[in-house]
């Protein structure tokens, strides 16, 4: 049945977007995004190519850094000169824009093309749906839940590749003795708190994480398991090097690739770095989802379409939204990006061993986890991340103090 | 003074006055009004009283930022003045190749703070900077971990800033030194005053206008310090080197927390006024009064 549907959709969808594009004639679209690294550029140009093949013009406004790009988008919307489309993360980042009525509803194409039937996992629909209408297009899924491990290092010291943080900690002193940095961690706030959430989900499991991050349940927060996460995190940090503060994530990944370090916790975008270095998944390096219960997180990117007085712009926006979810475009885009597609009927034959692991896992609804920023505002996650980062860097900041400060954030109503 | 005196000049100045009033005063009022709201990503008129200020003063991060700006301001100002003055005195000794040295010392000032930040980031990085080089030369006792040490990182920022700013102070001071009358030097040597004593007790007080100019220019740079720290430490390790300006920018752009950013910027504004007002009162009012008497 599923297969029948997907065949139907593959036939129907290209038709539907050619129809829309004919209706609009030649269209121009300016797109703001922050995809500037090699693999990212290749990915966004798949969108641009597909758009231009429809006979339209693509104006590329690439801005380095997600914060800067989002800032520019918001400023331009408020300043009355909105772009046609703009990138955000799967998160609460753009909720204010929806509530202020600044975004174009995509319901027209969404219901015509049946987005609710094929967007997978359905949690992605929740991100984009406000009062029964679609306001964003999810384009991919990125997950943080990975340990990237140099196999040679473990072979050299005669240890098996660790599958959990406990196993990693047990082997870390031996790696250190061999003169290798056990844990490569870039000391920037987002990397520190990103790794913290991976440690948290792998030790205390997603249900508990959900009751803390989403429900702000103080009993769950205080039941001892969160403290043990903090303790493990502090233990892990003994095994980093002193060059860590301020180091970029890709420089840190390079340390694992070169064998200067044994392991890095980083999202699946790190795979691109290994691929560029000519390394093969599971041969030269291992990707491990740590913990007994394995999760894949639903991070990723969406595009939103700011409202515009010009009706021609609206046509272009709807046509582009339809193009972005098209299975052929999705396949090309995600293969270039190294992320998982947002629908199951996409050709993923080019996937490597690590990507395949993610693809297998995401089919199981119990293995899908959400991240803090799916429920919380950027102000909340930033305040939370500040404390985690300070905890990592200040050895005098005790677990008890951190618990009190985190509780302050939980009850702040941010 | 009648209103119509110099009427042409006043009309010519009008656009500037209008722009200053709308842009500066207008923006300050706008910021204050919206600092009383709970605006997040976009400014909304949702009045919450002084909640944002209350939250601001509860932030550990804000305390660190304020402390840092005082440390930075003090070390940077004093460091620039002392090193700048010393360099000027040394160059004033009628040395050979003076213009070469002057160029070398002034050169850092021509660089943007971002470049300075990156250069010092590499020099002070313990894994591939100066410490690493010293270790490779066999001096394994050498330790230089300021940049990654929470307590010392802000001083590493000061070093980079002084390195850039000292040359500028040197040029100002040197210009002052060249303006000192030869006769003063002659009389000092007849009296048999030691050279260092004459510099400190006679020449330095004569350089007062230069010192004031230097302090004003340095102080303006202190309050708005942002790019140097962003390039050098990004506020890290943790948030050990964060500053009020960074706090404001962060809340504006990455944290979608406009209300908090407005509140912090109003506090910054008030503190600048508090520091500048007595000085301006003295410089522009009291001094003129005494001068006229």
XYZ file of C-alpha atoms in Angstrom:
707
model
C 0.000 0.000 0.000
C 2.778 2.358 0.984
C 4.618 1.494 -2.198
C 1.528 2.152 -4.284
C 1.165 5.535 -2.690
C 4.752 6.451 -3.253
C 4.528 5.505 -6.925
C 1.395 7.549 -7.235
C 3.094 10.494 -5.607
C 6.194 10.264 -7.753
C 4.019 10.475 -10.829
C 1.674 13.064 -9.481
C 4.079 15.479 -7.837
C 6.244 16.567 -10.760
C 3.031 17.147 -12.676
C 1.634 19.296 -9.940
C 4.627 21.539 -9.741
C 4.957 22.004 -13.448
C 1.346 23.133 -13.389
C 2.020 25.698 -10.730
C 5.075 26.982 -12.491
C 3.188 27.387 -15.750
C 0.577 29.370 -13.943
C 3.226 31.816 -12.726
C 5.314 32.075 -15.896
C 8.918 33.136 -15.382
C 9.586 33.638 -11.698
C 12.388 35.096 -9.656
C 13.262 33.937 -6.174
C 15.793 35.163 -3.667
C 16.798 32.578 -1.094
C 18.669 33.330 2.136
C 20.592 30.397 3.602
C 23.786 29.653 5.538
C 25.108 26.723 3.530
C 28.601 27.842 2.644
C 30.904 24.823 3.145
C 31.756 22.574 0.188
C 29.149 19.855 0.738
C 26.512 22.389 1.710
C 27.081 24.436 -1.428
C 26.668 21.305 -3.521
C 23.377 20.612 -1.774
C 21.811 24.059 -2.170
C 22.842 24.158 -5.809
C 20.657 21.066 -6.361
C 17.704 23.213 -5.333
C 18.907 26.046 -7.540
C 19.343 23.713 -10.523
C 15.874 22.236 -10.139
C 14.435 25.741 -9.858
C 16.233 26.953 -12.958
C 15.191 23.871 -14.917
C 11.639 25.045 -14.337
C 12.577 28.185 -16.278
C 12.995 30.458 -13.282
C 15.733 32.625 -11.828
C 17.443 31.765 -8.532
C 19.083 34.589 -6.578
C 21.449 33.063 -4.048
C 22.006 34.995 -0.817
C 24.391 32.837 1.198
C 25.316 34.271 4.602
C 27.973 32.600 6.749
C 26.686 31.377 10.086
C 23.127 30.429 10.994
C 22.788 33.260 13.500
C 23.790 35.888 10.962
C 21.577 34.461 8.253
C 18.530 34.287 10.514
C 19.262 37.795 11.806
C 19.382 39.111 8.254
C 16.115 37.398 7.390
C 14.292 38.867 10.380
C 15.737 42.343 9.772
C 14.698 42.282 6.157
C 11.193 41.094 6.960
C 10.758 43.844 9.534
C 12.374 46.358 7.188
C 9.786 45.543 4.511
C 12.151 43.914 2.017
C 11.615 40.190 2.634
C 13.401 37.465 0.650
C 11.328 34.910 -1.257
C 12.495 32.073 0.958
C 14.713 31.777 4.021
C 16.327 28.961 5.935
C 15.667 28.163 9.599
C 16.282 25.084 11.742
C 13.674 22.544 12.751
C 12.912 24.351 16.010
C 10.960 27.206 17.568
C 13.183 29.819 15.902
C 10.476 31.176 13.603
C 7.364 30.819 15.786
C 7.253 34.577 16.433
C 7.198 35.236 12.701
C 4.168 32.969 12.300
C 2.377 34.507 15.266
C 2.943 38.019 13.948
C 1.419 36.924 10.625
C 4.638 37.582 8.700
C 4.867 34.240 6.904
C 3.034 32.941 3.859
C 0.763 29.979 4.543
C 1.630 27.033 2.312
C -1.617 25.218 3.017
C -2.753 25.570 -0.605
C 0.009 23.340 -1.974
C 0.318 21.263 1.184
C -3.238 20.003 1.071
C -3.276 19.740 -2.739
C -0.173 17.554 -2.708
C -1.022 15.726 0.506
C 2.089 16.690 2.484
C 0.558 15.258 5.640
C 0.593 11.801 4.049
C 4.206 11.621 2.989
C 6.232 13.815 5.326
C 8.057 11.398 7.587
C 8.443 11.264 10.529
C 5.132 12.979 11.367
C 6.862 14.995 14.112
C 8.226 17.182 11.311
C 4.668 18.186 10.444
C 4.212 19.464 14.013
C 7.168 21.777 13.520
C 5.615 23.415 10.497
C 1.912 23.315 11.283
C 0.246 26.184 13.110
C -3.532 26.151 13.576
C -3.966 23.591 10.827
C -1.856 25.346 8.215
C 1.638 24.696 6.907
C 4.096 27.564 7.318
C 7.406 25.889 6.532
C 8.928 23.168 4.393
C 11.157 20.631 6.136
C 13.923 19.653 3.733
C 16.144 17.231 5.647
C 16.888 15.514 8.942
C 20.148 15.894 10.823
C 20.896 14.028 14.010
C 23.368 14.894 16.751
C 23.473 11.387 18.245
C 26.801 10.174 16.909
C 30.251 9.264 18.170
C 32.874 9.433 15.402
C 35.745 7.074 16.163
C 39.143 6.523 14.583
C 39.426 2.712 14.225
C 43.234 2.745 13.909
C 43.645 4.320 17.327
C 41.639 1.570 18.989
C 43.487 -1.118 17.036
C 46.791 0.427 18.109
C 45.970 0.259 21.828
C 44.269 -3.135 21.471
C 40.761 -2.152 22.546
C 37.416 -2.802 20.853
C 35.543 0.226 19.485
C 33.369 1.534 22.373
C 29.597 1.418 22.017
C 28.669 3.494 25.067
C 30.144 6.390 27.018
C 30.944 4.014 29.891
C 33.032 1.813 27.586
C 34.720 4.873 26.198
C 35.610 6.134 29.674
C 36.993 2.716 30.635
C 39.379 2.745 27.688
C 40.277 6.442 27.736
C 43.240 6.260 30.198
C 44.931 3.661 27.997
C 44.568 5.900 24.949
C 45.964 8.818 26.883
C 49.006 6.722 27.851
C 49.603 6.045 24.163
C 49.921 9.832 23.690
C 46.616 10.259 21.897
C 43.854 12.657 22.947
C 40.898 10.429 23.880
C 38.105 12.974 23.344
C 38.188 15.661 20.684
C 35.836 18.461 21.644
C 35.702 21.957 20.227
C 35.167 24.380 23.101
C 32.377 26.470 21.628
C 29.064 26.745 23.426
C 26.993 24.937 20.809
C 29.445 22.039 20.607
C 29.620 21.689 24.376
C 25.871 21.692 24.907
C 25.314 19.532 21.820
C 27.570 16.845 23.236
C 25.882 17.226 26.617
C 22.484 16.382 25.133
C 23.928 13.297 23.452
C 25.362 12.141 26.786
C 22.010 12.918 28.435
C 19.860 10.967 25.980
C 22.213 7.993 25.925
C 22.381 7.744 29.725
C 18.896 8.672 30.886
C 16.863 7.865 27.780
C 14.519 9.977 25.733
C 11.339 9.711 27.896
C 13.046 11.290 30.900
C 14.667 13.917 28.713
C 11.250 14.777 27.354
C 9.728 15.224 30.787
C 12.549 17.589 31.734
C 12.986 19.589 28.549
C 9.372 19.640 27.396
C 7.227 19.226 30.507
C 9.666 21.016 32.873
C 8.947 18.268 35.404
C 11.059 19.158 38.456
C 10.579 15.750 40.134
C 12.031 14.029 37.084
C 14.819 16.608 37.004
C 15.694 15.963 40.654
C 15.429 12.149 40.686
C 19.200 11.629 40.513
C 19.608 10.558 36.921
C 20.276 14.052 35.651
C 23.040 14.426 38.239
C 24.644 11.245 36.959
C 24.584 12.729 33.455
C 26.395 15.813 34.764
C 28.959 13.618 36.503
C 29.612 11.562 33.382
C 29.941 14.746 31.350
C 32.521 16.092 33.787
C 34.436 12.803 33.666
C 34.472 12.891 29.863
C 35.928 16.375 29.950
C 39.043 15.193 31.752
C 40.023 13.505 28.516
C 40.022 16.550 26.247
C 43.116 18.570 25.313
C 44.009 22.101 26.343
C 43.687 23.380 22.765
C 39.956 22.851 22.972
C 38.570 26.354 23.763
C 37.160 28.045 20.676
C 38.149 25.288 18.251
C 35.863 24.859 15.230
C 33.950 21.605 14.832
C 35.593 20.668 11.534
C 39.101 21.297 12.876
C 38.119 19.000 15.721
C 36.860 16.324 13.335
C 40.174 16.592 11.482
C 41.951 15.553 14.694
C 39.995 12.293 14.678
C 40.623 11.783 10.964
C 44.376 12.289 11.411
C 44.501 9.987 14.439
C 45.545 12.717 16.869
C 42.353 12.067 18.777
C 40.259 8.943 19.250
C 36.664 10.150 19.318
C 34.404 13.120 18.712
C 30.722 13.520 19.514
C 29.177 15.458 16.643
C 26.152 15.538 14.374
C 25.964 13.550 11.140
C 27.298 16.511 9.142
C 30.745 15.336 10.370
C 30.463 12.435 7.920
C 31.096 14.841 5.080
C 34.545 15.632 6.519
C 35.496 11.946 6.587
C 34.237 11.519 3.048
C 36.265 14.493 1.795
C 39.368 12.987 3.475
C 38.762 9.809 1.474
C 37.950 7.628 4.475
C 35.487 4.785 4.367
C 32.715 4.286 6.906
C 33.215 1.323 9.287
C 36.659 0.632 7.762
C 38.759 3.693 8.595
C 36.300 5.181 11.027
C 33.276 4.015 12.979
C 30.080 5.879 13.589
C 28.374 4.774 16.775
C 25.085 5.828 18.274
C 26.026 5.548 21.954
C 23.835 3.879 24.558
C 21.766 0.755 24.919
C 18.716 2.374 23.405
C 19.643 4.059 20.180
C 17.994 7.262 19.062
C 18.059 9.433 16.027
C 17.264 13.085 16.685
C 15.076 15.189 14.449
C 17.292 18.172 13.843
C 17.400 19.623 10.381
C 16.490 22.539 8.212
C 13.292 24.141 7.023
C 12.516 26.916 4.618
C 9.949 29.602 5.381
C 8.372 32.016 2.932
C 7.830 35.572 4.196
C 4.605 37.261 3.124
C 4.892 39.655 0.231
C 2.423 42.147 -1.223
C 3.312 41.117 -4.765
C 1.016 38.232 -5.868
C 3.702 37.013 -8.271
C 5.990 36.355 -5.329
C 3.342 34.183 -3.712
C 3.148 32.036 -6.873
C 6.912 31.658 -6.823
C 6.854 30.730 -3.153
C 4.252 28.014 -3.586
C 6.081 26.644 -6.617
C 9.352 26.539 -4.715
C 7.789 24.862 -1.688
C 6.408 22.185 -3.965
C 9.783 21.748 -5.661
C 11.622 21.286 -2.362
C 9.553 18.284 -1.299
C 9.695 16.671 -4.730
C 11.217 13.160 -4.316
C 13.691 13.512 -7.184
C 14.939 16.844 -5.884
C 14.986 15.453 -2.336
C 17.178 12.524 -3.404
C 19.746 14.736 -5.124
C 19.739 17.321 -2.346
C 20.143 14.890 0.547
C 22.798 12.810 -1.171
C 24.855 15.943 -1.552
C 24.142 17.131 1.967
C 24.605 13.776 3.714
C 21.371 14.207 5.612
C 18.276 11.998 5.732
C 15.356 12.911 3.455
C 12.040 14.036 4.959
C 10.060 11.300 3.191
C 10.538 7.551 2.883
C 10.004 7.134 -0.867
C 13.296 8.741 -1.852
C 16.092 6.903 -3.651
C 18.904 6.451 -1.102
C 20.951 3.847 -2.926
C 24.051 6.044 -2.661
C 23.936 5.972 1.157
C 27.070 4.775 2.998
C 27.088 2.488 6.044
C 26.560 5.322 8.527
C 23.740 6.954 6.615
C 22.127 3.540 6.193
C 22.202 3.129 9.975
C 20.267 6.364 10.328
C 17.816 5.384 7.592
C 17.108 2.045 9.291
C 16.685 3.636 12.674
C 14.315 6.378 11.582
C 11.753 3.822 10.379
C 11.217 2.859 14.008
C 8.998 5.505 15.653
C 10.316 4.628 19.142
C 13.849 5.508 18.105
C 12.932 9.030 17.077
C 13.831 11.657 19.613
C 13.285 15.384 19.760
C 15.713 18.026 20.876
C 15.321 20.776 23.419
C 14.904 23.469 20.764
C 11.829 21.695 19.363
C 9.979 22.707 22.518
C 11.884 25.687 23.791
C 12.686 29.186 22.596
C 16.221 30.114 21.506
C 16.452 32.212 24.692
C 15.787 29.120 26.821
C 18.221 26.824 25.031
C 20.901 29.547 25.069
C 20.508 30.176 28.808
C 20.659 26.419 29.378
C 23.705 26.075 27.123
C 25.524 28.883 28.962
C 25.294 26.911 32.192
C 26.442 23.669 30.561
C 29.372 25.452 28.926
C 30.332 27.122 32.205
C 30.054 23.755 33.962
C 32.451 22.269 31.469
C 34.997 25.077 31.776
C 34.859 25.931 35.465
C 35.944 23.026 37.678
C 34.761 24.952 40.751
C 31.173 25.051 39.488
C 29.719 22.150 41.479
C 27.028 19.748 40.305
C 24.727 20.985 43.076
C 25.119 24.609 41.954
C 24.537 23.634 38.331
C 21.360 21.785 39.300
C 20.051 24.912 41.060
C 20.929 27.171 38.143
C 19.365 24.807 35.604
C 16.237 24.638 37.727
C 16.204 28.434 37.569
C 16.112 28.239 33.781
C 13.417 25.539 33.828
C 11.145 27.693 35.991
C 12.026 31.018 34.330
C 9.246 30.788 31.762
C 11.629 31.842 28.998
C 23.167 85.966 21.554
C 20.323 86.729 19.145
C 18.770 83.806 17.298
C 19.366 85.149 13.779
C 23.104 85.586 14.251
C 24.994 83.231 11.920
C 21.618 82.149 10.562
C 23.193 80.572 7.446
C 25.430 78.360 9.547
C 22.505 77.328 11.697
C 20.440 76.374 8.663
C 23.360 74.396 7.292
C 23.622 72.509 10.573
C 19.910 71.754 10.720
C 19.979 68.426 8.825
C 22.735 67.141 11.102
C 20.800 68.200 14.191
C 17.636 66.510 12.912
C 19.511 63.311 12.094
C 21.247 63.222 15.475
C 18.007 63.779 17.287
C 16.003 61.182 15.393
C 18.713 58.569 15.086
C 20.443 58.837 18.453
C 17.809 60.157 20.803
C 15.003 58.422 18.918
C 16.761 55.060 19.056
C 17.529 55.444 22.745
C 13.861 56.126 23.483
C 12.818 53.223 21.244
C 15.248 50.893 23.009
C 14.011 51.968 26.412
C 10.341 51.526 25.518
C 10.896 48.048 24.118
C 13.116 47.076 27.043
C 9.913 47.150 29.077
C 8.333 44.464 26.889
C 8.891 40.749 26.507
C 9.813 41.032 22.815
C 11.478 37.909 21.512
C 12.322 37.620 17.802
C 10.399 40.718 16.697
C 9.581 43.831 18.718
C 6.065 43.591 20.160
C 4.354 46.028 22.521
C 3.720 43.628 25.365
C 4.403 45.539 28.563
C 6.053 43.587 31.394
C 7.476 46.411 33.522
C 11.070 46.064 34.661
C 11.151 42.245 34.415
C 13.895 42.309 31.789
C 16.132 44.391 34.069
C 15.436 42.109 36.997
C 16.394 39.091 34.909
C 19.475 40.853 33.591
C 20.857 41.481 37.073
C 20.256 37.868 38.060
C 22.429 36.591 35.187
C 25.811 35.205 36.231
C 26.908 35.904 32.697
C 26.087 39.610 32.951
C 28.141 39.871 36.171
C 31.090 38.293 34.399
C 30.619 40.671 31.459
C 30.599 43.767 33.674
C 33.627 42.578 35.636
C 35.471 41.931 32.375
C 34.815 45.368 30.972
C 36.314 46.935 34.102
C 39.408 44.712 33.983
C 39.789 45.310 30.274
C 39.220 49.045 30.566
C 41.735 49.442 33.369
C 44.518 47.239 31.967
C 44.075 48.454 28.393
C 44.097 52.161 29.280
C 47.008 51.971 31.714
C 48.946 49.547 29.510
C 48.593 51.719 26.412
C 49.568 54.907 28.262
C 52.643 53.433 29.952
C 53.964 51.507 26.960
C 53.027 54.262 24.523
C 54.795 56.900 26.623
C 57.886 54.715 27.095
C 58.121 54.038 23.362
C 57.753 57.745 22.643
C 60.503 58.630 25.120
C 62.818 55.991 23.678
C 62.226 57.149 20.130
C 62.756 60.741 21.241
C 66.409 59.955 22.131
C 67.467 61.005 18.611
C 67.997 57.413 17.546
C 69.017 56.189 14.123
C 66.244 54.849 11.859
C 63.557 56.668 13.791
C 60.965 56.589 11.033
C 61.459 52.853 10.620
C 60.739 52.189 14.288
C 57.843 54.612 14.284
C 56.298 52.724 11.390
C 56.839 49.370 13.056
C 55.255 50.482 16.330
C 52.328 52.222 14.676
C 51.664 49.422 12.212
C 49.435 47.276 14.451
C 47.039 50.202 14.761
C 46.366 50.045 11.027
C 45.036 46.533 11.404
C 41.466 45.646 12.133
C 40.725 44.154 15.542
C 39.635 40.948 13.811
C 43.112 40.449 12.354
C 44.756 41.284 15.662
C 42.452 38.801 17.367
C 43.254 35.994 14.945
C 47.023 36.604 15.083
C 47.096 36.497 18.866
C 44.765 33.517 18.882
C 47.377 31.583 16.947
C 50.327 32.898 18.946
C 48.720 32.088 22.290
C 47.172 28.768 21.299
C 48.902 26.144 23.460
C 48.711 23.327 20.904
C 50.242 25.066 17.902
C 51.327 28.518 19.064
C 54.299 29.895 20.952
C 54.106 27.256 23.701
C 54.326 24.469 21.152
C 57.313 26.094 19.410
C 59.161 26.477 22.701
C 58.492 22.834 23.521
C 59.872 21.782 20.154
C 63.012 23.825 20.831
C 63.474 21.786 23.970
C 62.164 24.247 26.538
C 59.486 21.965 27.909
C 59.133 23.987 31.121
C 57.605 26.832 29.127
C 53.915 27.333 29.740
C 51.616 29.868 28.099
C 48.030 28.814 28.566
C 46.466 32.237 29.167
C 43.996 31.955 26.352
C 42.529 28.676 27.579
C 42.727 29.513 31.274
C 39.447 30.945 32.563
C 41.084 33.313 35.017
C 43.746 34.664 32.668
C 41.921 34.716 29.337
C 40.712 38.310 29.781
C 44.340 39.415 30.303
C 45.291 37.681 27.074
C 42.670 39.882 25.417
C 44.272 42.917 27.091
C 47.719 41.976 25.741
C 46.397 41.836 22.201
C 44.568 45.143 22.646
C 47.606 46.908 24.137
C 49.780 45.551 21.327
C 47.458 47.239 18.884
C 46.765 50.471 20.764
C 50.180 51.338 22.233
C 51.634 52.529 18.922
C 48.873 55.062 18.527
C 49.466 56.501 21.993
C 53.178 56.589 21.150
C 52.554 58.802 18.116
C 50.389 61.212 20.122
C 52.994 61.427 22.873
C 55.839 61.807 20.424
C 54.079 64.741 18.797
C 53.761 66.252 22.252
C 57.412 65.640 23.079
C 58.503 67.317 19.857
C 56.482 70.353 20.863
C 58.478 70.830 24.083
C 60.675 73.892 23.885
C 64.433 73.225 23.643
C 64.990 75.871 26.333
C 63.179 73.745 28.887
C 65.582 70.885 28.240
C 68.531 73.271 28.471
C 67.418 74.691 31.802
C 66.734 71.175 33.123
C 70.268 70.100 32.263
C 71.760 73.242 33.824
C 69.857 72.429 37.025
C 71.326 68.909 36.784
C 67.968 67.103 36.967
C 68.201 63.387 36.111
C 66.687 62.536 32.741
C 64.020 60.152 34.077
C 63.027 62.708 36.698
C 62.618 65.456 34.143
C 60.426 63.213 31.988
C 58.139 62.230 34.806
C 57.882 65.440 36.831
C 58.313 68.146 34.208
C 57.584 66.860 30.726
C 54.666 64.546 31.504
C 52.555 67.283 33.148
C 53.207 69.437 30.090
C 51.778 66.660 27.918
C 48.425 66.795 29.702
C 46.363 67.606 26.550
C 47.921 64.599 24.777
C 47.169 62.315 27.713
C 43.558 63.492 27.878
C 43.083 62.967 24.139
C 44.587 59.503 24.378
C 42.384 58.541 27.318
C 39.211 59.741 25.599
C 40.015 57.821 22.421
C 40.940 54.669 24.351
C 37.868 54.852 26.591
C 35.549 55.047 23.586
C 37.173 51.859 22.297
C 36.781 50.100 25.642
C 33.016 50.371 25.887
C 32.366 49.074 22.400
C 34.949 46.251 22.437
C 33.363 43.383 20.562
C 35.232 42.343 17.411
C 38.562 41.721 19.151
C 37.042 39.357 21.691
C 34.883 37.663 19.096
C 37.943 36.895 16.966
C 40.248 36.016 19.849
C 38.128 33.941 22.233
C 34.482 34.227 21.112
C 33.799 35.013 24.755
C 35.274 31.710 25.937
C 36.401 29.545 27.632
C 32.828 29.052 28.767
C 31.787 32.703 28.936
C 34.859 33.868 30.854
C 35.732 36.715 28.467
C 32.280 37.901 27.518
C 31.532 41.658 27.603
C 28.343 43.748 27.840
C 28.465 44.554 24.114
C 28.694 40.839 23.321
C 25.820 40.117 25.655
C 23.674 42.644 23.799
C 24.630 41.368 20.332
C 24.022 37.774 21.345
C 20.546 38.482 22.630
C 19.741 40.586 19.589
C 20.786 38.138 16.928
C 21.323 34.555 17.957
C 19.063 34.313 20.982
C 15.970 36.049 19.635
C 15.590 37.854 22.945
C 15.109 41.485 21.967
C 13.669 42.662 25.285
C 16.721 41.441 27.164
C 19.081 42.969 24.596
C 17.344 46.358 24.867
C 17.510 46.240 28.658
C 21.236 45.431 28.600
C 21.971 48.189 26.097
C 20.067 50.742 28.182
C 22.159 49.762 31.214
C 25.303 50.162 29.096
C 24.115 53.582 27.997
C 23.368 54.696 31.548
C 26.772 53.588 32.799
C 28.559 55.427 30.001
C 26.593 58.578 30.836
C 27.469 58.162 34.516
C 31.173 57.996 33.716
C 31.200 60.703 31.059
C 28.893 63.264 32.635
C 31.186 64.429 35.487
C 34.145 64.569 33.114
C 32.209 66.516 30.464
C 30.883 68.842 33.139
C 34.439 69.539 34.236
C 35.990 69.806 30.762
C 33.355 71.987 29.138
C 31.802 73.921 31.965
C 34.031 74.349 34.997
C 37.236 74.857 33.076
C 35.711 77.500 30.830
C 34.325 79.238 33.878
C 37.719 79.412 35.538
C 39.395 80.319 32.281
C 37.011 83.239 31.814
C 37.680 84.449 35.331
